[in-house]
CSV table of C-alpha atoms (C1' of nucleotides) in Angstrom, one decimal:
chain,number,residue,atom,x,y,z
A,21,MET,CA,0.0,0.0,0.0
A,22,LYS,CA,2.5,2.7,-1.1
A,23,PRO,CA,1.7,4.9,-3.7
A,24,ASN,CA,-1.0,7.7,-3.1
A,25,LEU,CA,-2.8,5.7,-0.6
A,26,PRO,CA,-2.1,6.7,2.9
A,27,GLU,CA,-3.1,4.4,5.8
A,28,THR,CA,-5.7,7.0,6.8
A,29,HIS,CA,-7.4,6.9,3.4
A,30,LEU,CA,-7.4,3.1,3.5
A,31,GLU,CA,-9.0,3.2,6.9
A,32,ALA,CA,-11.7,5.6,5.6
A,33,TRP,CA,-12.3,3.4,2.6
A,34,ARG,CA,-12.8,0.2,4.8
A,35,LYS,CA,-15.3,2.1,7.0
A,36,TYR,CA,-17.1,3.5,3.9
A,37,TYR,CA,-17.4,0.2,2.2
A,38,VAL,CA,-18.5,-1.9,5.1
A,39,SER,CA,-21.0,0.9,6.3
A,40,PHE,CA,-22.3,1.0,2.8
A,41,TRP,CA,-23.3,-2.8,2.5
A,42,ARG,CA,-24.6,-2.8,6.0
A,43,ILE,CA,-27.0,0.1,5.3
A,44,PHE,CA,-27.8,-1.2,1.9
A,45,ALA,CA,-28.7,-4.5,3.2
A,46,ALA,CA,-30.8,-3.3,6.1
A,47,ILE,CA,-32.8,-1.0,4.0
A,48,GLU,CA,-33.3,-4.0,1.5
A,49,VAL,CA,-34.5,-6.1,4.4
A,50,ASP,CA,-36.9,-3.3,5.5
A,51,LEU,CA,-38.4,-2.9,2.1
A,52,ALA,CA,-38.8,-6.7,1.6
A,53,ALA,CA,-40.5,-6.9,4.9
A,54,ALA,CA,-43.0,-4.2,4.1
A,55,GLY,CA,-43.6,-6.1,0.9
A,56,LEU,CA,-42.1,-3.3,-1.2
A,57,PRO,CA,-40.0,-3.4,-4.3
A,58,SER,CA,-36.3,-3.1,-3.8
A,59,LEU,CA,-34.1,0.1,-4.1
A,60,SER,CA,-33.3,-0.7,-7.7
A,61,TRP,CA,-36.9,-0.1,-8.5
A,62,TYR,CA,-37.0,3.0,-6.4
A,63,ASP,CA,-33.9,4.5,-8.2
A,64,ALA,CA,-35.3,4.2,-11.4
A,65,LEU,CA,-38.8,5.4,-10.7
A,66,TYR,CA,-37.2,8.3,-8.7
A,67,GLU,CA,-35.0,9.3,-11.6
A,68,LEU,CA,-37.9,9.3,-13.9
A,69,TYR,CA,-40.1,11.2,-11.2
A,70,LEU,CA,-37.2,14.0,-11.3
A,71,ALA,CA,-37.1,14.1,-15.1
A,72,PRO,CA,-38.9,16.5,-17.4
A,73,ASP,CA,-42.3,15.1,-18.2
A,74,ARG,CA,-41.4,12.2,-15.9
A,75,ARG,CA,-39.7,10.5,-18.8
A,76,MET,CA,-36.3,9.6,-20.1
A,77,ARG,CA,-34.4,7.6,-22.9
A,78,MET,CA,-33.6,4.1,-21.9
A,79,SER,CA,-29.7,4.7,-21.9
A,80,ALA,CA,-30.0,8.1,-19.9
A,81,LEU,CA,-32.0,6.2,-17.3
A,82,ALA,CA,-29.5,3.3,-17.3
A,83,GLN,CA,-26.8,5.8,-16.1
A,84,SER,CA,-28.9,7.5,-13.6
A,85,ALA,CA,-30.0,4.5,-12.1
A,86,LEU,CA,-26.6,2.9,-12.0
A,87,LEU,CA,-27.3,0.0,-14.3
A,88,SER,CA,-25.8,-1.4,-17.6
A,89,ARG,CA,-28.1,-1.1,-20.5
A,90,SER,CA,-29.2,-4.7,-20.5
A,91,GLY,CA,-29.8,-4.5,-16.8
A,92,LEU,CA,-32.2,-1.6,-17.4
A,93,THR,CA,-33.9,-3.3,-20.2
A,94,ARG,CA,-34.9,-6.1,-17.7
A,95,LEU,CA,-35.9,-3.8,-15.0
A,96,VAL,CA,-38.0,-1.7,-17.4
A,97,ASP,CA,-39.6,-4.9,-18.6
A,98,LYS,CA,-40.8,-5.6,-15.0
A,99,LEU,CA,-41.7,-2.2,-14.2
A,100,GLU,CA,-43.9,-2.0,-17.4
A,101,LYS,CA,-45.4,-5.4,-16.7
A,102,GLU,CA,-46.7,-3.8,-13.3
A,103,ARG,CA,-47.8,-0.7,-15.2
A,104,LEU,CA,-45.3,1.4,-13.2
A,105,ILE,CA,-43.9,3.0,-16.4
A,106,GLU,CA,-44.7,2.7,-20.2
A,107,ARG,CA,-42.3,2.3,-22.9
A,108,ARG,CA,-42.8,4.9,-25.7
A,109,ALA,CA,-41.1,4.9,-29.2
A,110,CYS,CA,-39.7,8.1,-30.2
A,111,ALA,CA,-41.2,9.8,-33.0
A,112,GLN,CA,-37.8,11.6,-34.1
A,113,ASP,CA,-35.5,8.6,-33.7
A,114,GLY,CA,-36.6,5.1,-34.4
A,115,ARG,CA,-34.0,3.6,-32.2
A,116,VAL,CA,-35.0,5.5,-29.1
A,117,GLN,CA,-37.3,4.3,-26.5
A,118,HIS,CA,-38.6,6.6,-23.7
A,119,ALA,CA,-39.6,5.2,-20.4
A,120,GLN,CA,-42.6,7.2,-19.0
A,121,LEU,CA,-43.6,7.1,-15.4
A,122,THR,CA,-47.1,6.5,-15.0
A,123,ASP,CA,-49.5,7.5,-12.1
A,124,LYS,CA,-49.4,4.3,-10.6
A,125,GLY,CA,-45.7,4.5,-10.8
A,126,VAL,CA,-45.7,7.6,-8.8
A,127,ALA,CA,-47.9,6.0,-6.3
A,128,VAL,CA,-45.6,3.1,-5.7
A,129,LEU,CA,-42.7,5.6,-5.2
A,130,ARG,CA,-44.7,7.3,-2.5
A,131,LYS,CA,-45.5,4.0,-0.8
A,132,ILE,CA,-41.7,3.2,-0.9
A,133,TRP,CA,-40.5,6.3,0.3
A,134,PRO,CA,-41.6,6.4,4.0
A,135,VAL,CA,-39.9,3.0,4.6
A,136,TYR,CA,-36.8,4.0,2.8
A,137,ARG,CA,-36.6,7.3,4.6
A,138,ALA,CA,-37.2,5.5,8.0
A,139,GLY,CA,-34.3,3.1,7.1
A,140,LEU,CA,-32.1,6.2,6.1
A,141,ALA,CA,-32.9,7.9,9.3
A,142,LYS,CA,-32.1,5.0,11.4
A,143,TYR,CA,-29.1,3.4,9.7
A,144,PHE,CA,-27.7,6.6,8.3
A,145,ALA,CA,-28.7,9.9,9.3
A,146,ALA,CA,-28.9,9.3,13.1
A,147,HIS,CA,-25.1,8.8,13.1
A,148,LEU,CA,-24.3,12.2,11.4
A,149,SER,CA,-24.5,15.6,12.6
A,150,GLU,CA,-25.8,18.5,10.3
A,151,VAL,CA,-22.2,19.7,9.8
A,152,GLU,CA,-20.9,16.1,9.2
A,153,ALA,CA,-23.8,15.6,6.6
A,154,LYS,CA,-22.8,18.8,4.8
A,155,GLN,CA,-18.9,17.5,4.7
A,156,VAL,CA,-20.0,14.0,3.5
A,157,ALA,CA,-22.0,15.7,0.8
A,158,ALA,CA,-19.2,17.9,-0.3
A,159,ILE,CA,-16.7,15.2,-0.2
A,160,PHE,CA,-18.6,12.6,-2.2
A,161,THR,CA,-19.7,15.1,-4.8
A,162,ARG,CA,-16.1,15.5,-5.6
A,163,VAL,CA,-15.6,11.8,-5.6
A,164,ILE,CA,-18.5,11.4,-8.1
A,165,ALA,CA,-17.0,14.2,-10.2
A,166,GLY,CA,-13.8,12.2,-10.3
A,167,THR,CA,-15.7,9.0,-11.6
A,168,GLN,CA,-17.7,10.8,-14.2
B,27,MET,CA,-39.3,13.3,3.8
B,28,LYS,CA,-40.5,14.5,7.3
B,29,PRO,CA,-39.0,12.6,10.4
B,30,ASN,CA,-35.6,12.4,11.4
B,31,LEU,CA,-34.2,13.1,7.8
B,32,PRO,CA,-33.3,16.7,7.1
B,33,GLU,CA,-32.7,17.6,3.5
B,34,THR,CA,-28.7,17.9,4.3
B,35,HIS,CA,-28.6,14.2,5.2
B,36,LEU,CA,-30.6,13.1,2.4
B,37,GLU,CA,-28.3,14.9,0.1
B,38,ALA,CA,-25.3,13.2,1.8
B,39,TRP,CA,-26.9,9.9,1.2
B,40,ARG,CA,-27.5,10.5,-2.4
B,41,LYS,CA,-23.7,11.4,-2.8
B,42,TYR,CA,-22.5,8.7,-0.8
B,43,TYR,CA,-24.8,6.1,-2.5
B,44,VAL,CA,-23.8,7.2,-6.0
B,45,SER,CA,-20.2,7.5,-5.3
B,46,PHE,CA,-20.1,4.1,-3.8
B,47,TRP,CA,-21.6,2.3,-6.9
B,48,ARG,CA,-19.2,4.3,-9.0
B,49,ILE,CA,-16.1,3.6,-7.3
B,50,PHE,CA,-17.0,-0.1,-6.8
B,51,ALA,CA,-17.8,-0.6,-10.4
B,52,ALA,CA,-14.6,1.1,-11.7
B,53,ILE,CA,-12.6,-1.1,-9.5
B,54,GLU,CA,-14.3,-4.2,-10.5
B,55,VAL,CA,-13.6,-3.2,-14.3
B,56,ASP,CA,-9.9,-2.4,-13.4
B,57,LEU,CA,-9.7,-5.9,-11.6
B,58,ALA,CA,-11.4,-7.8,-14.6
B,59,ALA,CA,-9.2,-5.8,-17.1
B,60,ALA,CA,-6.1,-7.1,-15.1
B,61,GLY,CA,-7.5,-10.7,-15.4
B,62,LEU,CA,-7.9,-10.8,-11.7
B,63,PRO,CA,-10.7,-12.0,-9.3
B,64,SER,CA,-13.4,-9.6,-8.1
B,65,LEU,CA,-13.6,-7.8,-4.9
B,66,SER,CA,-15.7,-10.5,-3.2
B,67,TRP,CA,-12.8,-12.9,-3.5
B,68,TYR,CA,-10.3,-10.3,-2.2
B,69,ASP,CA,-12.5,-9.4,0.9
B,70,ALA,CA,-12.8,-13.1,1.8
B,71,LEU,CA,-9.1,-13.8,1.4
B,72,TYR,CA,-8.1,-10.5,3.2
B,73,GLU,CA,-10.4,-11.4,6.1
B,74,LEU,CA,-8.7,-14.9,6.4
B,75,TYR,CA,-5.2,-13.1,6.0
B,76,LEU,CA,-6.0,-11.1,9.1
B,77,ALA,CA,-7.4,-13.8,11.2
B,78,PRO,CA,-5.3,-15.8,13.6
B,79,ASP,CA,-3.5,-18.6,12.0
B,80,ARG,CA,-5.1,-17.5,8.7
B,81,ARG,CA,-8.4,-19.4,9.2
B,82,MET,CA,-12.0,-18.6,10.2
B,83,ARG,CA,-15.3,-20.6,10.8
B,84,MET,CA,-17.3,-20.4,7.7
B,85,SER,CA,-20.2,-18.2,9.4
B,86,ALA,CA,-17.6,-15.9,10.9
B,87,LEU,CA,-16.0,-15.4,7.5
B,88,ALA,CA,-19.6,-15.0,6.0
B,89,GLN,CA,-20.2,-12.1,8.3
B,90,SER,CA,-16.9,-10.5,7.8
B,91,ALA,CA,-16.9,-10.8,4.1
B,92,LEU,CA,-20.4,-9.3,4.1
B,93,LEU,CA,-22.0,-12.4,2.6
B,94,SER,CA,-24.9,-14.7,3.5
B,95,ARG,CA,-24.0,-18.1,4.6
B,96,SER,CA,-25.1,-19.8,1.5
B,97,GLY,CA,-23.3,-17.1,-0.5
B,98,LEU,CA,-20.1,-17.8,1.4
B,99,THR,CA,-20.4,-21.5,0.8
B,100,ARG,CA,-20.5,-21.0,-2.9
B,101,LEU,CA,-17.6,-18.5,-2.7
B,102,VAL,CA,-15.6,-20.9,-0.8
B,103,ASP,CA,-16.4,-23.8,-3.2
B,104,LYS,CA,-14.7,-21.6,-5.9
B,105,LEU,CA,-11.7,-20.4,-3.8
B,106,GLU,CA,-11.2,-24.1,-2.6
B,107,LYS,CA,-11.3,-25.1,-6.3
B,108,GLU,CA,-8.4,-22.6,-7.0
B,109,ARG,CA,-6.7,-24.0,-4.0
B,110,LEU,CA,-6.6,-20.5,-2.5
B,111,ILE,CA,-8.3,-21.8,0.7
B,112,GLU,CA,-8.8,-25.3,2.2
B,113,ARG,CA,-12.0,-26.4,4.2
B,114,ARG,CA,-10.9,-28.1,7.4
B,115,ALA,CA,-13.3,-29.9,9.6
B,116,CYS,CA,-13.2,-28.8,13.2
B,117,ALA,CA,-12.2,-31.5,15.8
B,118,GLN,CA,-14.1,-30.1,18.6
B,119,ASP,CA,-17.4,-29.5,16.9
B,120,GLY,CA,-18.4,-31.8,14.1
B,121,ARG,CA,-20.7,-29.2,12.4
B,122,VAL,CA,-18.1,-26.6,11.9
B,123,GLN,CA,-15.9,-26.1,9.0
B,124,HIS,CA,-12.8,-23.8,8.9
B,125,ALA,CA,-11.7,-22.0,5.9
B,126,GLN,CA,-7.8,-22.1,5.8
B,127,LEU,CA,-5.9,-19.6,3.6
B,128,THR,CA,-3.2,-21.2,1.7
B,129,ASP,CA,0.0,-19.8,0.4
B,130,LYS,CA,-1.5,-19.7,-3.0
B,131,GLY,CA,-4.3,-17.7,-1.6
B,132,VAL,CA,-1.9,-15.3,-0.1
B,133,ALA,CA,0.0,-15.0,-3.4
B,134,VAL,CA,-3.3,-14.1,-5.2
B,135,LEU,CA,-4.2,-11.5,-2.5
B,136,ARG,CA,-0.7,-9.9,-3.2
B,137,LYS,CA,-1.5,-9.9,-6.9
B,138,ILE,CA,-4.9,-8.3,-6.4
B,139,TRP,CA,-3.8,-5.6,-4.1
B,140,PRO,CA,-1.8,-3.3,-6.3
B,141,VAL,CA,-4.7,-3.0,-8.9
B,142,TYR,CA,-7.2,-2.5,-5.9
B,143,ARG,CA,-4.8,0.1,-4.2
B,144,ALA,CA,-4.3,1.9,-7.5
B,145,GLY,CA,-8.0,2.0,-7.9
B,146,LEU,CA,-8.6,3.3,-4.4
B,147,ALA,CA,-6.0,6.0,-4.8
B,148,LYS,CA,-7.5,7.2,-8.2
B,149,TYR,CA,-11.3,7.0,-7.5
B,150,PHE,CA,-11.4,7.7,-3.8
B,151,ALA,CA,-8.4,8.8,-2.0
B,152,ALA,CA,-7.4,11.4,-4.6
B,153,HIS,CA,-10.5,13.3,-3.5
B,154,LEU,CA,-9.9,13.3,0.2
B,155,SER,CA,-7.6,15.5,2.2
B,156,GLU,CA,-5.9,13.8,5.2
B,157,VAL,CA,-8.4,15.5,7.5
B,158,GLU,CA,-11.5,14.5,5.5
B,159,ALA,CA,-10.2,10.9,5.4
B,160,LYS,CA,-10.2,10.9,9.2
B,161,GLN,CA,-13.6,12.5,9.4
B,162,VAL,CA,-14.9,9.8,6.9
B,163,ALA,CA,-13.5,7.2,8.9
B,164,ALA,CA,-14.8,8.4,12.2
B,165,ILE,CA,-18.4,8.9,10.8
B,166,PHE,CA,-18.7,5.6,9.2
B,167,THR,CA,-17.2,3.8,12.2
B,168,ARG,CA,-20.3,5.2,14.0
B,169,VAL,CA,-22.6,4.3,11.4
B,170,ILE,CA,-21.2,0.7,11.3
B,171,ALA,CA,-21.7,0.6,15.2
B,172,GLY,CA,-25.2,1.4,14.4
B,173,THR,CA,-26.0,-1.4,12.3
B,174,GLN,CA,-24.3,-4.0,14.2
C,5,DG,C1',-30.2,-41.4,28.1
C,6,DG,C1',-33.4,-40.2,24.4
C,7,DG,C1',-36.3,-36.9,22.2
C,8,DA,C1',-36.8,-32.1,21.2
C,9,DT,C1',-34.4,-27.9,20.1
C,10,DT,C1',-30.7,-25.2,18.2
C,11,DT,C1',-26.7,-24.4,15.3
C,12,DA,C1',-23.4,-24.9,11.2
C,13,DG,C1',-23.1,-25.5,6.9
C,14,DT,C1',-25.0,-27.0,2.3
C,15,DT,C1',-28.2,-27.4,-1.6
C,16,DG,C1',-32.4,-26.3,-4.7
C,17,DC,C1',-34.3,-22.5,-6.7
C,18,DG,C1',-35.2,-18.0,-8.4
C,19,DG,C1',-34.0,-13.2,-9.2
C,20,DA,C1',-30.6,-9.8,-10.6
C,21,DT,C1',-27.1,-8.1,-13.3
C,22,DG,C1',-23.3,-7.7,-16.9
C,23,DC,C1',-20.8,-8.8,-21.3
C,24,DA,C1',-21.2,-10.1,-25.7
C,25,DA,C1',-23.8,-10.8,-29.8
C,26,DC,C1',-27.5,-9.3,-32.2
C,27,DT,C1',-31.3,-6.1,-34.6
C,28,DA,C1',-32.9,-2.1,-36.3
C,29,DA,C1',-32.5,2.5,-37.3
C,30,DA,C1',-29.7,6.8,-38.0
C,31,DA,C1',-25.5,9.3,-39.5
C,32,DT,C1',-21.6,9.2,-42.2
C,33,DC,C1',-18.7,9.0,-46.0
C,34,DT,C1',-17.8,8.6,-50.9
D,23,DA,C1',-28.0,7.5,-53.4
D,24,DG,C1',-25.8,3.2,-51.6
D,25,DA,C1',-22.5,1.2,-48.6
D,26,DT,C1',-20.2,1.6,-44.3
D,27,DT,C1',-20.2,2.9,-39.6
D,28,DT,C1',-22.2,4.2,-35.3
D,29,DT,C1',-25.9,4.3,-32.0
D,30,DA,C1',-29.9,2.5,-29.1
D,31,DG,C1',-31.9,-1.1,-27.3
D,32,DT,C1',-32.6,-6.2,-26.8
D,33,DT,C1',-31.6,-11.0,-26.1
D,34,DG,C1',-28.6,-15.4,-24.9
D,35,DC,C1',-25.8,-16.7,-21.7
D,36,DA,C1',-23.2,-17.0,-17.6
D,37,DT,C1',-22.4,-15.5,-12.8
D,38,DC,C1',-23.4,-13.9,-8.3
D,39,DC,C1',-26.2,-14.0,-4.4
D,40,DG,C1',-30.1,-14.6,-1.0
D,41,DC,C1',-34.1,-17.2,1.1
D,42,DA,C1',-36.2,-21.3,2.4
D,43,DA,C1',-35.5,-26.2,3.0
D,44,DC,C1',-32.6,-29.6,4.3
D,45,DT,C1',-28.8,-32.6,6.7
D,46,DA,C1',-25.9,-33.4,10.4
D,47,DA,C1',-24.1,-32.5,14.7
D,48,DA,C1',-24.4,-30.6,19.2
D,49,DT,C1',-27.0,-29.0,23.2
D,50,DC,C1',-31.1,-28.8,26.1
D,51,DC,C1',-34.4,-30.6,28.9
D,52,DC,C1',-37.0,-34.2,31.1
DNA sequence: GGGATTTAGTTGCGGATGCAACTAAAATCT
DNA sequence: AGATTTTAGTTGCATCCGCAACTAAATCCC
């Protein structure tokens, strides 16, 4: 562990790594216990919710939802089967499909969020002061920019 | 997003969440490109490396390596097939198996680490000052304690 | 001591996801 | 305009992983 990776940073990574998996797993357990879809569904639906007209191109959604294109295709298959989104062909470009969030999709998003929020409050936010939360946001914003 | 989850904390979570997946995926890509096993192999081998006599009970290793018991069973199957570890029955308790790191396992660990370290330096450590790394370690140590 | 319970690990199964190959459509090049 | 290349999305396949059910061994309890 010589170049560019001081012991302090390695220790930070280890804590970050373990804490992430723990929080993630705990929230997934809570969602499953509540009979709700998993975070990957939430992520995709939420990105659509934020998007103009609540729709996005498949590949853009894949990026936002942190999935491969093929992974997103399968996820959208399932979401569409549940009528949470609709696939809509693009009139301008025949290659493109848009995923369009439906009202039912919004409703599901609103059912997931309280459980997700409670998990975040309990497993994550409870352990950060306001100042620390700001620091974490600032630090990882830089990290994200570095992996763009 | 009312109770116990201020906007600041939610923002921190979003950055933390996205940055984690980005770093994780980038490191996996680097490992695969170098023809090396994935992080899950590294995690398990490394936990064994740290353990007394370089061996652990299966269930303890599952916890340390952030896997379910069944997930660990399969991982150990593969590691054993590659002779990176050996399963050893416990003389005192017939139910227990120990995973014992082999010299070949140590060698693989030492081949993975430079690539892993380089990824960490580039995708993670480069964006944190020394002070920030200490803060991150402290904060997420608390988070981990809260999900014990 | 013998049956019931608990514990450790494994196996069957299904779900999630990525890579590579594929199809179709658009853009580019000549 | 026609051929080539690039782009968007999908599909085949393989891998990884967790839950639930299972087996075997230890412990508990009477």
